[in-house]
PDB file of C-alpha atoms in Angstrom:
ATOM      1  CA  UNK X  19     111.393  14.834   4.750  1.00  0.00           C
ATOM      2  CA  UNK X  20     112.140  15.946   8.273  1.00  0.00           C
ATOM      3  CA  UNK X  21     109.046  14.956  11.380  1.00  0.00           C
ATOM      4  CA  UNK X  22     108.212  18.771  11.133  1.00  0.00           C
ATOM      5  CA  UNK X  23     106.597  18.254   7.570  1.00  0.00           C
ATOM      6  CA  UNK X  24     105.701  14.591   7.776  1.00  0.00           C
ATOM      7  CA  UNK X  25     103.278  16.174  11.167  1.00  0.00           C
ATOM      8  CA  UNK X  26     102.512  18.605   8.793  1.00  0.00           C
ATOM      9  CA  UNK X  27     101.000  16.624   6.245  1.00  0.00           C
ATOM     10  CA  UNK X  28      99.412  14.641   8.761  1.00  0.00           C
ATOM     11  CA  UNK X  29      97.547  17.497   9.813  1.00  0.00           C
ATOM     12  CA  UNK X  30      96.687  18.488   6.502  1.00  0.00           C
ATOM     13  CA  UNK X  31      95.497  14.808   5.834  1.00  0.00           C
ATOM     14  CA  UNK X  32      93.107  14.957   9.319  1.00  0.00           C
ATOM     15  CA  UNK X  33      92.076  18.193   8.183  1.00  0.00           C
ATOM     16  CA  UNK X  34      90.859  17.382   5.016  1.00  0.00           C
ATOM     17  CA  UNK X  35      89.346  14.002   6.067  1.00  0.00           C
ATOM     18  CA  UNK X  36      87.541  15.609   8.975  1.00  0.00           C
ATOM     19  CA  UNK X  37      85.971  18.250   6.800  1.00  0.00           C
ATOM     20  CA  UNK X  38      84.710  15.908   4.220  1.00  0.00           C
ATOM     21  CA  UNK X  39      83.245  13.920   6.689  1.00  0.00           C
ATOM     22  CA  UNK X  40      81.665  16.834   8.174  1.00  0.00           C
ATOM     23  CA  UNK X  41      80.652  17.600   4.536  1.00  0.00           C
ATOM     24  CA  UNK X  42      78.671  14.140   4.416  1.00  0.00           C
ATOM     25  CA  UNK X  43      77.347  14.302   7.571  1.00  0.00           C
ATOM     26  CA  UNK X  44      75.744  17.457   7.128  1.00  0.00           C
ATOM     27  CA  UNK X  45      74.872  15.942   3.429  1.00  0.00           C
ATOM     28  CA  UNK X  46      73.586  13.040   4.962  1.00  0.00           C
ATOM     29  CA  UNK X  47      71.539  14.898   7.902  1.00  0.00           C
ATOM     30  CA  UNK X  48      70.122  17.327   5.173  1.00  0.00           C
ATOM     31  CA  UNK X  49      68.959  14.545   3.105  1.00  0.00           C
ATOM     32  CA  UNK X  50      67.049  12.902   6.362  1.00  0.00           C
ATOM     33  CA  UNK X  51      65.736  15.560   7.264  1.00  0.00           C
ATOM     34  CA  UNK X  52      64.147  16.013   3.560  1.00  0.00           C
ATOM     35  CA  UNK X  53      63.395  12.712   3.913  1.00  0.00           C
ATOM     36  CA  UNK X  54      61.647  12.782   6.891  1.00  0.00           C
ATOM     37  CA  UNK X  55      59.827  16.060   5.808  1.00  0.00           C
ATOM     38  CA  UNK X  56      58.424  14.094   2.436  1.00  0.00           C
ATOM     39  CA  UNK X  57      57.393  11.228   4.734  1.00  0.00           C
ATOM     40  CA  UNK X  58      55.973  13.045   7.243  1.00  0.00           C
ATOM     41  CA  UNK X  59      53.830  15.211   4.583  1.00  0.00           C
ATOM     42  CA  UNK X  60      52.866  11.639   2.694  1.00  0.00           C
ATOM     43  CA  UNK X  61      51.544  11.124   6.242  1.00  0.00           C
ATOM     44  CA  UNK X  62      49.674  14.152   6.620  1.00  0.00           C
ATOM     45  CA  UNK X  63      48.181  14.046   3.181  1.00  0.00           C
ATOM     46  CA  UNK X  64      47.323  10.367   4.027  1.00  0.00           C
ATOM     47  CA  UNK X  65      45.535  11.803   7.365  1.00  0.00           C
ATOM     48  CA  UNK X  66      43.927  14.004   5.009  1.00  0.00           C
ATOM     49  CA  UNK X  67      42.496  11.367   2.547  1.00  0.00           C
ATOM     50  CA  UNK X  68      40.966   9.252   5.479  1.00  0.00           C
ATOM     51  CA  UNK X  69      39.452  12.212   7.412  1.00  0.00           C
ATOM     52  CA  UNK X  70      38.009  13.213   4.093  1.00  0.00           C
ATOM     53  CA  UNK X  71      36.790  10.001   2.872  1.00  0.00           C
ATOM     54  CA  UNK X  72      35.306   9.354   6.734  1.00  0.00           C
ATOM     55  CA  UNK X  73      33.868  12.778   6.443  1.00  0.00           C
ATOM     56  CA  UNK X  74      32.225  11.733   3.074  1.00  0.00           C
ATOM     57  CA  UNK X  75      30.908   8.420   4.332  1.00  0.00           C
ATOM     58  CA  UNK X  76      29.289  10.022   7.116  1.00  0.00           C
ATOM     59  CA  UNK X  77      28.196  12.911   4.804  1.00  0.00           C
ATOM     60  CA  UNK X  78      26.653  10.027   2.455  1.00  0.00           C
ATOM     61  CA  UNK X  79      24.975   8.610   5.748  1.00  0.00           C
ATOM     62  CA  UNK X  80      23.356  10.903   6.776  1.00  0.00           C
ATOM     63  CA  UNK X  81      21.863  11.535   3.331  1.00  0.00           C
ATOM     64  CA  UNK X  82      20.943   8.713   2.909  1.00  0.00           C
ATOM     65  CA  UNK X  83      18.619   8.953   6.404  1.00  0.00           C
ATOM     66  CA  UNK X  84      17.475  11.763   5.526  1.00  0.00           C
ATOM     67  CA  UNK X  85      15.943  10.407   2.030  1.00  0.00           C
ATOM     68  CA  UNK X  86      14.688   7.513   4.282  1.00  0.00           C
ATOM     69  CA  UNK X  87      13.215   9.148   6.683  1.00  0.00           C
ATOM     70  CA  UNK X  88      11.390  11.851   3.909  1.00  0.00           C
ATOM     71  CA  UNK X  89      10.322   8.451   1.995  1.00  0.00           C
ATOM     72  CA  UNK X  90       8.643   7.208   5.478  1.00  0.00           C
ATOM     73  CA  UNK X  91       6.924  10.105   6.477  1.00  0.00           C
ATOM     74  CA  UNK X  92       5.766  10.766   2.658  1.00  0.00           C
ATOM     75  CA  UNK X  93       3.935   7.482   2.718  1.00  0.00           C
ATOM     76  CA  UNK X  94       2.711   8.057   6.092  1.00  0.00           C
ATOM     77  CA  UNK X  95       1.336  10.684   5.152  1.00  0.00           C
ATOM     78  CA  UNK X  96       0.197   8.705   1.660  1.00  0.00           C
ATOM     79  CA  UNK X  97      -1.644   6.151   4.213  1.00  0.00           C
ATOM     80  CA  UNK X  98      -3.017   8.832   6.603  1.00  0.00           C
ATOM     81  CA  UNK X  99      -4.779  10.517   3.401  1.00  0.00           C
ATOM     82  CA  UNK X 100      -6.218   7.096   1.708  1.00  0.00           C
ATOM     83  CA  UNK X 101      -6.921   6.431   5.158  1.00  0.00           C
ATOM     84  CA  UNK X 102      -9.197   9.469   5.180  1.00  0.00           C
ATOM     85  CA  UNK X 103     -10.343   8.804   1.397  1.00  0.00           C
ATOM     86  CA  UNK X 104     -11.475   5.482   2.579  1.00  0.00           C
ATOM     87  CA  UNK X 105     -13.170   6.357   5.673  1.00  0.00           C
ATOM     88  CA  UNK X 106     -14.913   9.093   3.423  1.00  0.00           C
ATOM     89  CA  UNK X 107     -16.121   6.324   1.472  1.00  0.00           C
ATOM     90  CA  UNK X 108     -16.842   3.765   3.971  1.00  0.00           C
ATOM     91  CA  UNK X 109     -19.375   7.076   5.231  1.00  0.00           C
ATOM     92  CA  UNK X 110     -20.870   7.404   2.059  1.00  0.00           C
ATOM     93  CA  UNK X 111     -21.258   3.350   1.652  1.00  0.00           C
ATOM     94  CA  UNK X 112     -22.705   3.069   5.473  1.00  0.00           C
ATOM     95  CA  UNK X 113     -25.424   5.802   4.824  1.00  0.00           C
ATOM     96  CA  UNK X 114     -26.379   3.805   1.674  1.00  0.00           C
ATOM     97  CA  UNK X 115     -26.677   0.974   3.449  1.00  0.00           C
ATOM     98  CA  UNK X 116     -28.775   2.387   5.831  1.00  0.00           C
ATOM     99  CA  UNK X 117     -31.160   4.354   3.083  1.00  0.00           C
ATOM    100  CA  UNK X 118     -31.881   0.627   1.751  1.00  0.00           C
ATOM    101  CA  UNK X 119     -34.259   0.419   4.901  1.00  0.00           C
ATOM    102  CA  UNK X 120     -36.826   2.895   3.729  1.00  0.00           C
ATOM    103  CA  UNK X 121     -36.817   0.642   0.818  1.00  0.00           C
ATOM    104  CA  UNK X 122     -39.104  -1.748   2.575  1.00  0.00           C
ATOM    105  CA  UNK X 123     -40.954   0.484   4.735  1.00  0.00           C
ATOM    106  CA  UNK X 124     -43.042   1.613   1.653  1.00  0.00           C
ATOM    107  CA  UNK X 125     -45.480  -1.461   1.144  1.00  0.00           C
ATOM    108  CA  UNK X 126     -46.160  -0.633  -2.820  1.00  0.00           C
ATOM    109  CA  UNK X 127     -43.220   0.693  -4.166  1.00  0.00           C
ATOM    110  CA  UNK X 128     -41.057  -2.374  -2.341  1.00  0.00           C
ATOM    111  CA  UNK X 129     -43.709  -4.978  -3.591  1.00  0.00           C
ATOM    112  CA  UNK X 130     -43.527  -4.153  -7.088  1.00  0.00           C
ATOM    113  CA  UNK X 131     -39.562  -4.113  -6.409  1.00  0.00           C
ATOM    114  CA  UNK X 132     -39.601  -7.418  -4.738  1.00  0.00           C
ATOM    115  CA  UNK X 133     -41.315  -8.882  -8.131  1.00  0.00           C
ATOM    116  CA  UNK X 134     -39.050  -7.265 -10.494  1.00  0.00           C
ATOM    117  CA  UNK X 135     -36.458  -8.487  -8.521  1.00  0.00           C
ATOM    118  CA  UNK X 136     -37.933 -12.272  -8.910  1.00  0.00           C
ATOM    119  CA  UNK X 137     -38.493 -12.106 -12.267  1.00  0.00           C
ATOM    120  CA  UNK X 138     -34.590 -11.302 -12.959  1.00  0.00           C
ATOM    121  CA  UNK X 139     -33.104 -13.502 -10.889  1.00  0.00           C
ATOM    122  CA  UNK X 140     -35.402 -16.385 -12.554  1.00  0.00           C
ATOM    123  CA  UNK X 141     -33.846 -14.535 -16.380  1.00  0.00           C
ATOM    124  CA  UNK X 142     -30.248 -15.330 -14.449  1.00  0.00           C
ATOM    125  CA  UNK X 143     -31.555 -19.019 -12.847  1.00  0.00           C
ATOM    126  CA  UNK X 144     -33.627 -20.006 -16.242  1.00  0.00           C
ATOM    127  CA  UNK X 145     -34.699 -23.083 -14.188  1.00  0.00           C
ATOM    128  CA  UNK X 146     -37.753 -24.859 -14.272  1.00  0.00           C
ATOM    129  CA  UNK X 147     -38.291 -25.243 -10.552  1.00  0.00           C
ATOM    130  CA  UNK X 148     -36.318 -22.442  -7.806  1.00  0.00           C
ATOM    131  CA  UNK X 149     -36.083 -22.262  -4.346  1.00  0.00           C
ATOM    132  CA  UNK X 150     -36.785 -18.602  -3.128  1.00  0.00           C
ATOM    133  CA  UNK X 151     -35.691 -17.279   0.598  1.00  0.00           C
ATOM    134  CA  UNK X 152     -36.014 -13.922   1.690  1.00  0.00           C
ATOM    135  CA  UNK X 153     -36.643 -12.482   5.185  1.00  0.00           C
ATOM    136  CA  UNK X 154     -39.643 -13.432   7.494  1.00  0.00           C
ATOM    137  CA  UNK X 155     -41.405  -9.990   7.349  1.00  0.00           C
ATOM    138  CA  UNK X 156     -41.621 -10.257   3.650  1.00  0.00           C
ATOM    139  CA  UNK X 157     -42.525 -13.600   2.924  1.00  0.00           C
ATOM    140  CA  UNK X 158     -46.925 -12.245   2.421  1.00  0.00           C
ATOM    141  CA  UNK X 159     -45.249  -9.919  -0.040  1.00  0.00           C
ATOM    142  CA  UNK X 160     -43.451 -11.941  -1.592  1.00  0.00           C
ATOM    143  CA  UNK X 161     -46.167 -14.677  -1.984  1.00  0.00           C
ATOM    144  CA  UNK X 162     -48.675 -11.626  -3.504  1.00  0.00           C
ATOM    145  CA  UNK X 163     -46.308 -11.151  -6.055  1.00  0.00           C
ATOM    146  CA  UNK X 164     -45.125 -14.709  -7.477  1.00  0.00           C
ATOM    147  CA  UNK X 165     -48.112 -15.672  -9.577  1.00  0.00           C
ATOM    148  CA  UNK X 166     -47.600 -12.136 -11.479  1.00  0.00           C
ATOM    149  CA  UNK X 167     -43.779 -12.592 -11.311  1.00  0.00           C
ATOM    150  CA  UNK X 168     -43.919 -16.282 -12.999  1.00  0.00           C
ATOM    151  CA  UNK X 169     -46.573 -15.106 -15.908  1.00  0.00           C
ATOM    152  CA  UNK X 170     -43.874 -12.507 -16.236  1.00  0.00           C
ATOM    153  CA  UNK X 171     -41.021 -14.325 -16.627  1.00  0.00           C
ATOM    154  CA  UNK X 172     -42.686 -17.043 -19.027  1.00  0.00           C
ATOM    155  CA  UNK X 173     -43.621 -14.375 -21.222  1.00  0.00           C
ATOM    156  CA  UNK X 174     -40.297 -12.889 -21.682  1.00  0.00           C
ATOM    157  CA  UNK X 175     -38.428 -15.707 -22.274  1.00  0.00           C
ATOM    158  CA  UNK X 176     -41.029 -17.690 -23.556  1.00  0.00           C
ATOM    159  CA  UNK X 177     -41.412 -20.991 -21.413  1.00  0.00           C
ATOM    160  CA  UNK X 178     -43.758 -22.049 -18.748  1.00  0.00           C
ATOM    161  CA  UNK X 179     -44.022 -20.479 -15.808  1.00  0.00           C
ATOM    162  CA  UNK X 180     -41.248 -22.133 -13.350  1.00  0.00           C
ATOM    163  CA  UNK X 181     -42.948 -23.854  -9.716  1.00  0.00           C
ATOM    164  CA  UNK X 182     -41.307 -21.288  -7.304  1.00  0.00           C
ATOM    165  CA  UNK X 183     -40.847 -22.855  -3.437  1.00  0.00           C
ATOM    166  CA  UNK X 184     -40.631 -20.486  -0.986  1.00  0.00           C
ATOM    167  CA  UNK X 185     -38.208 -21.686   1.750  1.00  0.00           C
ATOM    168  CA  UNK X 186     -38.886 -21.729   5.201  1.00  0.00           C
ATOM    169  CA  UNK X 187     -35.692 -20.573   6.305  1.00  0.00           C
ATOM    170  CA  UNK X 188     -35.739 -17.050   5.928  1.00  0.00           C
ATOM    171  CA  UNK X 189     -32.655 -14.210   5.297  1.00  0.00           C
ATOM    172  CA  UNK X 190     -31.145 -12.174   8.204  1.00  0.00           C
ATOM    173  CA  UNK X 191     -33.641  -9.492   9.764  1.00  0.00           C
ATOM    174  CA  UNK X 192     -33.287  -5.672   9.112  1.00  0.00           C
ATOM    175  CA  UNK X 193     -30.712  -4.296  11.169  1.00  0.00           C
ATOM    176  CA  UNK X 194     -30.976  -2.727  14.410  1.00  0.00           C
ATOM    177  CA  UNK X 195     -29.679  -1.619  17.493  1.00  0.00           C
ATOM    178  CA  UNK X 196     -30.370  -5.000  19.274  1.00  0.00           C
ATOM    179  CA  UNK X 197     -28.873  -7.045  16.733  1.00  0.00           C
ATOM    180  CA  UNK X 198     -25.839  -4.635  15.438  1.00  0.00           C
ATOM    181  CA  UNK X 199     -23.040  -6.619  14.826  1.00  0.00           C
ATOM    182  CA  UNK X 200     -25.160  -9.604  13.428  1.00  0.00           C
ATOM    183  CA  UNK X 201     -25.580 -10.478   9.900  1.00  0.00           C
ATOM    184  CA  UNK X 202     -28.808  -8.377   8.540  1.00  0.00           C
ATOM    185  CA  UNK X 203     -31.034  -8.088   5.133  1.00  0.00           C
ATOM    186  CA  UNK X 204     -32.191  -4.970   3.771  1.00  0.00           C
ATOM    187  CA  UNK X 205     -34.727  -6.680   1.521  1.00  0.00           C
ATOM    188  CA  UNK X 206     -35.045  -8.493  -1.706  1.00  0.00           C
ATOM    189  CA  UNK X 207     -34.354 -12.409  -2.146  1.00  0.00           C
ATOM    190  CA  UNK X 208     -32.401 -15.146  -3.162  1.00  0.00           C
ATOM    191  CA  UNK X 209     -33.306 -17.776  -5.437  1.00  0.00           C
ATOM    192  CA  UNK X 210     -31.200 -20.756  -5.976  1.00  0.00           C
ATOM    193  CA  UNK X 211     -32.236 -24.308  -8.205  1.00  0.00           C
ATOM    194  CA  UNK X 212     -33.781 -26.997  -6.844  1.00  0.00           C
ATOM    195  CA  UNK X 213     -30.602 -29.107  -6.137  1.00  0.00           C
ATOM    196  CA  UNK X 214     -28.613 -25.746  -4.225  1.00  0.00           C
ATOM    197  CA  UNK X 215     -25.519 -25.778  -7.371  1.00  0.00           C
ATOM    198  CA  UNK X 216     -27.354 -22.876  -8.797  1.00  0.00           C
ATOM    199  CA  UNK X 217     -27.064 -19.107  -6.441  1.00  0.00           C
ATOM    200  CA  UNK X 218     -28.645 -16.152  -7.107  1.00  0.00           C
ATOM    201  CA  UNK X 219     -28.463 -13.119  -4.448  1.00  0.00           C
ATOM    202  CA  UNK X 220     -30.879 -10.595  -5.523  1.00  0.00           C
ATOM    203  CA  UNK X 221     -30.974  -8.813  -2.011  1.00  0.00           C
ATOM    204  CA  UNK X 222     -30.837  -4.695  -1.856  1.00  0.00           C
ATOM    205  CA  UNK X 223     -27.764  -5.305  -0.059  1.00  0.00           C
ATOM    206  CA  UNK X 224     -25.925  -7.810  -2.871  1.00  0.00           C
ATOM    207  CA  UNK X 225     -26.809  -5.285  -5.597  1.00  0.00           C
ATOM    208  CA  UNK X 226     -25.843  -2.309  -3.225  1.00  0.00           C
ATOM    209  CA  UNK X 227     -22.414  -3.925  -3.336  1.00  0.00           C
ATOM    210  CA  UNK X 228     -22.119  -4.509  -6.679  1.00  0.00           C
ATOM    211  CA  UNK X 229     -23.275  -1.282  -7.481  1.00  0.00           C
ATOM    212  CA  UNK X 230     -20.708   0.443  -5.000  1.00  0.00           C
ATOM    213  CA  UNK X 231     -17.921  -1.650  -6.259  1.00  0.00           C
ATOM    214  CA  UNK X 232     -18.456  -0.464 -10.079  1.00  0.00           C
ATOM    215  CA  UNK X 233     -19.094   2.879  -9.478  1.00  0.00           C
ATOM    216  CA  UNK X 234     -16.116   3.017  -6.985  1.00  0.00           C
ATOM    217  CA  UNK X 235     -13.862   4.777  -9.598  1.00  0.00           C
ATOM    218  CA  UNK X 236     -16.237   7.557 -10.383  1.00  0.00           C
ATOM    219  CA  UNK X 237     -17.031   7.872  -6.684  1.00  0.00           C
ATOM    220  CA  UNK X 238     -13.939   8.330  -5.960  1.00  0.00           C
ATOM    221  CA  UNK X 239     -13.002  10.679  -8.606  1.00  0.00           C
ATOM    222  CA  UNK X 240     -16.223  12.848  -7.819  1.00  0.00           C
ATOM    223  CA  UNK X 241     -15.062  12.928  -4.297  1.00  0.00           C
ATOM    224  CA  UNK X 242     -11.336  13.730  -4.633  1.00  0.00           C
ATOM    225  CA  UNK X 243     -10.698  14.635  -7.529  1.00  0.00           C
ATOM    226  CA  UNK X 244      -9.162  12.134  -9.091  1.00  0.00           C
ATOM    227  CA  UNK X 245      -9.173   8.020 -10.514  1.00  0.00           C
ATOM    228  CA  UNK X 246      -7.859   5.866  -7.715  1.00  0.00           C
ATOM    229  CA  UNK X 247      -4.958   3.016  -8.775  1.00  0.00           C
TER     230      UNK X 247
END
């Protein structure tokens, strides 16, 4: 073999070698390049994911306010309307209270009231011997009545009549615009036993509350329309 076709061959060789590495390198940069295009869309999708779940959270967030913020101004409103229940009440309870002073102001229909109300509170006491208070203005009425008030309690329950001490400290005064915000008395008494273990309130006011509280229910339901929890 002569140098012409050993440079021949040579050429051939470099030939073919460059070409297959140009082959690979283009094989190689094609298969970056997919490479990088799969990564960089794994990235994007990834982008994705978190700006959606962010998106969500937020989303959630502000739900989640917003159910708050209903739930507080659905009981404010709740409170504003028992508010407005109860001062509807309170009314209707203050202009009882203050119908309990005509009680007294009629002399015979308040004494005979003033014994019956002696007479049960002695049924409640059943005690030989009770102390009796009641306010200063109706201590003559009050002494008028016992001697009836005793026979009538003896009879009912059939014992002697009970020795009934009228106190000399007396209950609160009617109200009145001098002595608002003090403690008052409508009327009626309280008898307690000798010895002060034994408590009876009897007064229009004490019996004005208890009546208030048990009718409360229907009060309420005659007012508004329905029974109050």
């Amino acid at each position: 073999m002569n140098d012409a076709d050993v440079s021949k061959q040579i050429q051939q060789m470099v030939r073919f070698i460059r070409q297959e590495a140009e082959e690979k390198a283009n094989e190689i940069s094609v298969s970056a390049e997919e490479e990088f295009n799969i990564e960089k869309l794994q990235l994007v999708e990834a982008e994705k994911k978190k700006i959606r779940q962010e998106y969500e959270k937020k989303e959630k967030q502000v739900e989640i306010r917003k159910k708050i913020e209903y739930s507080m101004q659905l009981n404010a409103s709740r409170i504003k309307v028992l508010q407005a229940q109860d001062d509807v009440v309170n009314a209707m309870r203050e202009s009882a209270s203050k119908d309990l002073l005509n009680v007294s102001r009629d002399h015979s229909t308040y004494k005979k009231l003033l014994k019956d109300l002696i007479v049960q509170s002695l049924v409640r006491l059943k005690e030989p011997a009770v102390l009796l208070r009641c306010r200063k203005d109706d201590v003559h009425l009050v002494e008028s009545v016992l001697d009836s008030a005793k026979k009538e309690y003896a009879s009912k329950v059939n014992v002697h009549p009970p020795e009934i001490f009228v106190d000399s400290v007396h209950l609160p005064s009617a109200p009145s615009h001098h002595n608002a915000h003090s403690p008052f008395c409508s009327g009626g008494v309280v008898l307690a036993s000798r010895d002060g273990k034994i408590v009876f309130e009897n007064t229009l006011d004490a019996r004005l509350d208890v009546a208030f509280r048990k009718k409360l229910p229907e009060i309420r339901k005659w007012l508004f329309g329905q029974v109050a929890a």
